[in-house]
C-alpha cells in the first residue's frame, strides 16, 4: 500500500506545489486561481451530468414515463448489487472478469511488443510476414471463437486467448510502426558514433517509441475489455459478460444494467491507472 | 605544407535502388589538410551528403580510393576510422529523454569509454567553456535552438575527433540565431583546432566560415572549382560577412553555380 501511495506521489506533489507557489507573482497566482476555478467548474459539471442521468432515470421510472422492466432503474440496480453481494457472487463475477482482462491485457501487450521487436530486428522477416499480418489484422477475431473453444476448451483459457487475439496484432502493428518511424538521421548519428544494432535499439528506438507505447496501452485497455466480454459471451459460466448474457436471456434487465455499469466503472479505473503511468513517465 | 588529413581519389558512387541506378558522384578528387575549414557548396541533390557519408564510412565508394590520415579507408579498421570523425546533422537530434550531459556523452557511452576520465573531463570542460554547464541536468526541450546546436556540436567534439563533418548544421535555425551560432561554432572549431568540412546551400555562409570552398556541379557531382578564401584579417564570420571582399568571393562562387543551372 505504501508503495502505491509513493507511486502516486501525492505527498511529494503537494509539497512541491506549496514550494513553487512562494515564488510566483500576484498576477500568476491570480491566473492559477482562475485556472483552478475553471477546473473545479468542469469537474462539478461532469459530476452533475452523472447525477442528473441517474436522477432522471430513477424519477422517470418512478412516475411511469419509463418502464423499469425494460430499462431497470438505479434503485433496482442497488437492490441487485446488494443481493448479488450477499451471496458473494458479485465479488466472484467481478474478480473473474477482472482477472481475465488483466491477464489478457498483459499477455497481449507483452507478446505483441516482443513480436514487434522481432519484426524490427529482421527486415526479411518483416517483408515475408507482411501480408499475413495484414490479413490477420482485418480478420474478425470472433470468427475464431469455435476453433479456440475446441483447441483450449470452453473455459477461462478460451476467454484469455480471445482477449489476446483481439489486442495482439494491433499492438504489434502500432509498436512496429513506431519503431520504424524513428528519424533516419538519428540512426545515422548513432551509427556515426559506432553504435551496434542493440545499442541503437535500446538507447534510441525504445525510448523514442515510449509515447506511442503509452497510447497502445490506452487502446489495449479498451480492446482487452472487448476481448474478455466477447469471450464470456461465447463460453463462460461466470463473469460480468456472462451475467449480461444470462440477464438478457431471462429478461432480467436489472442484472444486465448493473453489470454494464460495473463494467464501465472497471474500464474507467483501468484507464485511470494507465494514465497515471503515463504521467509518471512524462515527468 | 600541412599534413593531408583526407583525400578523395577518383571517387565514383552509384546508388542502386529498385527504380534503377543513380550516379551520384563522378570522378571526385579533392584533399583536406590539417586544421582547414572546408565548405562544400553545390546545387540540391548533387551529392554533398553522399560525400560526407563516404568520409564517415556509412557508405563505401563504387570505385576510387579515400585516404584518411594517409591510410586507405577500405583497408583501415572501420572502428578506428569512425572515432576520428565526428558527424553533425542539419537537426541537432538531441534525445529528448536524456538530459544534456547524457546527450553530450552519448558517444562515450556507446563506445564503452565511460571509465575514461579524460574523455569525460573533456566533455565537461567543453560544456563549461561554451556556456552550457548550468544546463547539464536540463532536458533539451528547455534549451533554445542555438544552445541545442551548441550541445550537438559538443556531443560531436566529446569523442575528440580529428575531422568534423557538418551537414547544413545551421539551416534549421532562423536567420538571427544562425549568425550567432555560426560565430559560436566557428570559434569552437578554431579554438579546438579541428579540421572541418561544412556542407551548405548558403554561399555567404561558406565564404564567411571556410578557408576554402569546393564547388560541385549538378548531379553527377564532380568538383567544379575550388576557391581559396583569404579573409583572415577579419576575426569572426559575422565580420567576414560584412567585409567588401566577401562579396567578390560570393560573386565568383555564384557565377559557377548559375552557369551550371543555365546549361541544364
Ligand atoms: N539512399 C539513396 N538511394 C538512392 N539514391 C540516393 C540515396 N541518397 C541520395 N540519393 C541520390 O543521390 C543524389 C545525391 O544525394 P545527396 O543527398 O548526396 O545530395 P545533396 O547534395 O546532399 O542534396 P541536398 O542539397 O538536397 O541535401 C540525389 O540525386 C539523390 O536522389
Ligand atoms: Mg544533403
mmCIF file of N, CA and C in Angstrom, chain A residues 144-200:
data_model
loop_
_atom_site.group_PDB
_atom_site.id
_atom_site.type_symbol
_atom_site.label_atom_id
_atom_site.label_comp_id
_atom_site.label_asym_id
_atom_site.label_seq_id
_atom_site.Cartn_x
_atom_site.Cartn_y
_atom_site.Cartn_z
ATOM 1 N N UNK A 144 -12.969 -16.784 -34.927
ATOM 2 C CA UNK A 144 -12.101 -17.861 -34.472
ATOM 3 C C UNK A 144 -12.636 -18.525 -33.209
ATOM 4 N N UNK A 145 -13.742 -17.971 -32.656
ATOM 5 C CA UNK A 145 -14.306 -18.476 -31.402
ATOM 6 C C UNK A 145 -14.419 -19.994 -31.325
ATOM 7 N N UNK A 146 -15.138 -20.606 -32.263
ATOM 8 C CA UNK A 146 -15.300 -22.071 -32.190
ATOM 9 C C UNK A 146 -13.971 -22.811 -32.189
ATOM 10 N N UNK A 147 -13.039 -22.334 -33.022
ATOM 11 C CA UNK A 147 -11.735 -23.001 -33.073
ATOM 12 C C UNK A 147 -11.046 -22.915 -31.714
ATOM 13 N N UNK A 148 -11.092 -21.729 -31.131
ATOM 14 C CA UNK A 148 -10.451 -21.562 -29.825
ATOM 15 C C UNK A 148 -11.057 -22.522 -28.816
ATOM 16 N N UNK A 149 -12.379 -22.595 -28.821
ATOM 17 C CA UNK A 149 -13.053 -23.458 -27.834
ATOM 18 C C UNK A 149 -12.613 -24.904 -28.007
ATOM 19 N N UNK A 150 -12.532 -25.342 -29.260
ATOM 20 C CA UNK A 150 -12.138 -26.735 -29.494
ATOM 21 C C UNK A 150 -10.688 -26.958 -29.069
ATOM 22 N N UNK A 151 -9.858 -25.969 -29.304
ATOM 23 C CA UNK A 151 -8.429 -26.161 -29.023
ATOM 24 C C UNK A 151 -8.079 -26.038 -27.539
ATOM 25 N N UNK A 152 -8.637 -25.043 -26.872
ATOM 26 C CA UNK A 152 -8.209 -24.858 -25.481
ATOM 27 C C UNK A 152 -9.330 -25.107 -24.470
ATOM 28 N N UNK A 153 -10.512 -25.495 -24.951
ATOM 29 C CA UNK A 153 -11.599 -25.784 -24.027
ATOM 30 C C UNK A 153 -12.443 -24.562 -23.759
ATOM 31 N N UNK A 154 -13.684 -24.816 -23.323
ATOM 32 C CA UNK A 154 -14.620 -23.711 -23.133
ATOM 33 C C UNK A 154 -14.510 -23.150 -21.730
ATOM 34 N N UNK A 155 -13.370 -22.571 -21.410
ATOM 35 C CA UNK A 155 -13.210 -22.034 -20.060
ATOM 36 C C UNK A 155 -12.478 -20.711 -20.070
ATOM 37 N N UNK A 156 -11.910 -20.416 -18.916
ATOM 38 C CA UNK A 156 -11.180 -19.161 -18.765
ATOM 39 C C UNK A 156 -10.101 -18.997 -19.824
ATOM 40 N N UNK A 157 -9.432 -20.124 -20.132
ATOM 41 C CA UNK A 157 -8.349 -20.079 -21.117
ATOM 42 C C UNK A 157 -8.841 -19.526 -22.453
ATOM 43 N N UNK A 158 -10.004 -20.001 -22.868
ATOM 44 C CA UNK A 158 -10.539 -19.564 -24.159
ATOM 45 C C UNK A 158 -10.791 -18.058 -24.149
ATOM 46 N N UNK A 159 -11.274 -17.567 -23.004
ATOM 47 C CA UNK A 159 -11.572 -16.134 -22.915
ATOM 48 C C UNK A 159 -10.286 -15.314 -23.009
ATOM 49 N N UNK A 160 -9.265 -15.788 -22.295
ATOM 50 C CA UNK A 160 -7.995 -15.055 -22.335
ATOM 51 C C UNK A 160 -7.405 -15.082 -23.748
ATOM 52 N N UNK A 161 -7.511 -16.255 -24.393
ATOM 53 C CA UNK A 161 -6.986 -16.346 -25.760
ATOM 54 C C UNK A 161 -7.718 -15.380 -26.681
ATOM 55 N N UNK A 162 -9.032 -15.302 -26.511
ATOM 56 C CA UNK A 162 -9.816 -14.381 -27.332
ATOM 57 C C UNK A 162 -9.353 -12.941 -27.106
ATOM 58 N N UNK A 163 -9.155 -12.621 -25.844
ATOM 59 C CA UNK A 163 -8.703 -11.281 -25.479
ATOM 60 C C UNK A 163 -7.346 -10.993 -26.125
ATOM 61 N N UNK A 164 -6.444 -11.963 -26.052
ATOM 62 C CA UNK A 164 -5.108 -11.771 -26.632
ATOM 63 C C UNK A 164 -5.210 -11.568 -28.144
ATOM 64 N N UNK A 165 -6.025 -12.431 -28.781
ATOM 65 C CA UNK A 165 -6.148 -12.346 -30.239
ATOM 66 C C UNK A 165 -6.615 -10.966 -30.677
ATOM 67 N N UNK A 166 -7.541 -10.428 -29.897
ATOM 68 C CA UNK A 166 -8.090 -9.128 -30.298
ATOM 69 C C UNK A 166 -7.054 -8.012 -30.159
ATOM 70 N N UNK A 167 -6.210 -8.092 -29.136
ATOM 71 C CA UNK A 167 -5.274 -6.982 -28.897
ATOM 72 C C UNK A 167 -3.923 -7.144 -29.586
ATOM 73 N N UNK A 168 -3.513 -8.389 -29.833
ATOM 74 C CA UNK A 168 -2.086 -8.596 -30.080
ATOM 75 C C UNK A 168 -1.618 -8.025 -31.414
ATOM 76 N N UNK A 169 -2.425 -8.209 -32.457
ATOM 77 C CA UNK A 169 -1.966 -7.794 -33.782
ATOM 78 C C UNK A 169 -1.847 -6.281 -33.871
ATOM 79 N N UNK A 170 -2.856 -5.625 -33.326
ATOM 80 C CA UNK A 170 -2.841 -4.165 -33.402
ATOM 81 C C UNK A 170 -1.695 -3.611 -32.550
ATOM 82 N N UNK A 171 -1.392 -4.320 -31.453
ATOM 83 C CA UNK A 171 -0.234 -3.911 -30.645
ATOM 84 C C UNK A 171 1.040 -3.997 -31.477
ATOM 85 N N UNK A 172 1.230 -5.160 -32.104
ATOM 86 C CA UNK A 172 2.422 -5.354 -32.926
ATOM 87 C C UNK A 172 2.523 -4.285 -34.000
ATOM 88 N N UNK A 173 1.403 -4.065 -34.697
ATOM 89 C CA UNK A 173 1.436 -3.104 -35.797
ATOM 90 C C UNK A 173 1.758 -1.698 -35.311
ATOM 91 N N UNK A 174 1.121 -1.296 -34.213
ATOM 92 C CA UNK A 174 1.370 0.079 -33.742
ATOM 93 C C UNK A 174 2.801 0.243 -33.256
ATOM 94 N N UNK A 175 3.261 -0.736 -32.477
ATOM 95 C CA UNK A 175 4.610 -0.609 -31.922
ATOM 96 C C UNK A 175 5.644 -0.656 -33.045
ATOM 97 N N UNK A 176 5.453 -1.581 -33.982
ATOM 98 C CA UNK A 176 6.395 -1.678 -35.095
ATOM 99 C C UNK A 176 6.406 -0.378 -35.888
ATOM 100 N N UNK A 177 5.212 0.156 -36.124
ATOM 101 C CA UNK A 177 5.123 1.431 -36.834
ATOM 102 C C UNK A 177 5.912 2.509 -36.116
ATOM 103 N N UNK A 178 5.778 2.508 -34.815
ATOM 104 C CA UNK A 178 6.504 3.500 -34.019
ATOM 105 C C UNK A 178 8.016 3.273 -34.103
ATOM 106 N N UNK A 179 8.435 2.032 -34.021
ATOM 107 C CA UNK A 179 9.864 1.709 -34.156
ATOM 108 C C UNK A 179 10.404 2.232 -35.486
ATOM 109 N N UNK A 180 9.632 1.949 -36.553
ATOM 110 C CA UNK A 180 10.125 2.261 -37.888
ATOM 111 C C UNK A 180 10.065 3.749 -38.207
ATOM 112 N N UNK A 181 9.256 4.484 -37.444
ATOM 113 C CA UNK A 181 9.121 5.908 -37.756
ATOM 114 C C UNK A 181 10.254 6.737 -37.147
ATOM 115 N N UNK A 182 11.160 6.074 -36.476
ATOM 116 C CA UNK A 182 12.278 6.795 -35.867
ATOM 117 C C UNK A 182 13.098 7.500 -36.957
ATOM 118 N N UNK A 183 13.453 8.725 -36.686
ATOM 119 C CA UNK A 183 14.187 9.558 -37.627
ATOM 120 C C UNK A 183 15.442 8.848 -38.155
ATOM 121 N N UNK A 184 15.547 8.749 -39.489
ATOM 122 C CA UNK A 184 16.683 8.042 -40.093
ATOM 123 C C UNK A 184 18.013 8.706 -39.719
ATOM 124 N N UNK A 185 17.990 10.025 -39.634
ATOM 125 C CA UNK A 185 19.225 10.740 -39.294
ATOM 126 C C UNK A 185 19.684 10.425 -37.876
ATOM 127 N N UNK A 186 18.716 10.200 -36.989
ATOM 128 C CA UNK A 186 19.094 9.842 -35.624
ATOM 129 C C UNK A 186 19.828 8.500 -35.638
ATOM 130 N N UNK A 187 19.344 7.579 -36.456
ATOM 131 C CA UNK A 187 20.009 6.274 -36.561
ATOM 132 C C UNK A 187 21.405 6.463 -37.156
ATOM 133 N N UNK A 188 21.477 7.317 -38.186
ATOM 134 C CA UNK A 188 22.789 7.606 -38.792
ATOM 135 C C UNK A 188 23.743 8.192 -37.763
ATOM 136 N N UNK A 189 23.199 9.096 -36.953
ATOM 137 C CA UNK A 189 24.014 9.716 -35.904
ATOM 138 C C UNK A 189 24.600 8.645 -34.988
ATOM 139 N N UNK A 190 23.735 7.708 -34.577
ATOM 140 C CA UNK A 190 24.201 6.615 -33.718
ATOM 141 C C UNK A 190 25.280 5.813 -34.451
ATOM 142 N N UNK A 191 25.020 5.529 -35.731
ATOM 143 C CA UNK A 191 25.987 4.739 -36.499
ATOM 144 C C UNK A 191 27.308 5.477 -36.634
ATOM 145 N N UNK A 192 27.212 6.799 -36.815
ATOM 146 C CA UNK A 192 28.446 7.565 -36.982
ATOM 147 C C UNK A 192 29.264 7.567 -35.692
ATOM 148 N N UNK A 193 28.587 7.216 -34.573
ATOM 149 C CA UNK A 193 29.334 7.088 -33.322
ATOM 150 C C UNK A 193 29.597 5.620 -33.016
ATOM 151 N N UNK A 194 29.518 4.793 -34.059
ATOM 152 C CA UNK A 194 29.899 3.396 -33.908
ATOM 153 C C UNK A 194 28.928 2.541 -33.117
ATOM 154 N N UNK A 195 27.670 2.936 -33.042
ATOM 155 C CA UNK A 195 26.712 2.168 -32.246
ATOM 156 C C UNK A 195 26.426 0.824 -32.900
ATOM 157 N N UNK A 196 26.317 -0.200 -32.063
ATOM 158 C CA UNK A 196 25.879 -1.504 -32.569
ATOM 159 C C UNK A 196 24.355 -1.516 -32.654
ATOM 160 N N UNK A 197 23.850 -2.561 -33.334
ATOM 161 C CA UNK A 197 22.403 -2.608 -33.532
ATOM 162 C C UNK A 197 21.647 -2.643 -32.205
ATOM 163 N N UNK A 198 22.137 -3.414 -31.240
ATOM 164 C CA UNK A 198 21.400 -3.485 -29.977
ATOM 165 C C UNK A 198 21.455 -2.148 -29.234
ATOM 166 N N UNK A 199 22.554 -1.417 -29.428
ATOM 167 C CA UNK A 199 22.637 -0.098 -28.796
ATOM 168 C C UNK A 199 21.635 0.851 -29.437
ATOM 169 N N UNK A 200 21.563 0.797 -30.764
ATOM 170 C CA UNK A 200 20.574 1.628 -31.450
ATOM 171 C C UNK A 200 19.184 1.296 -30.929
#
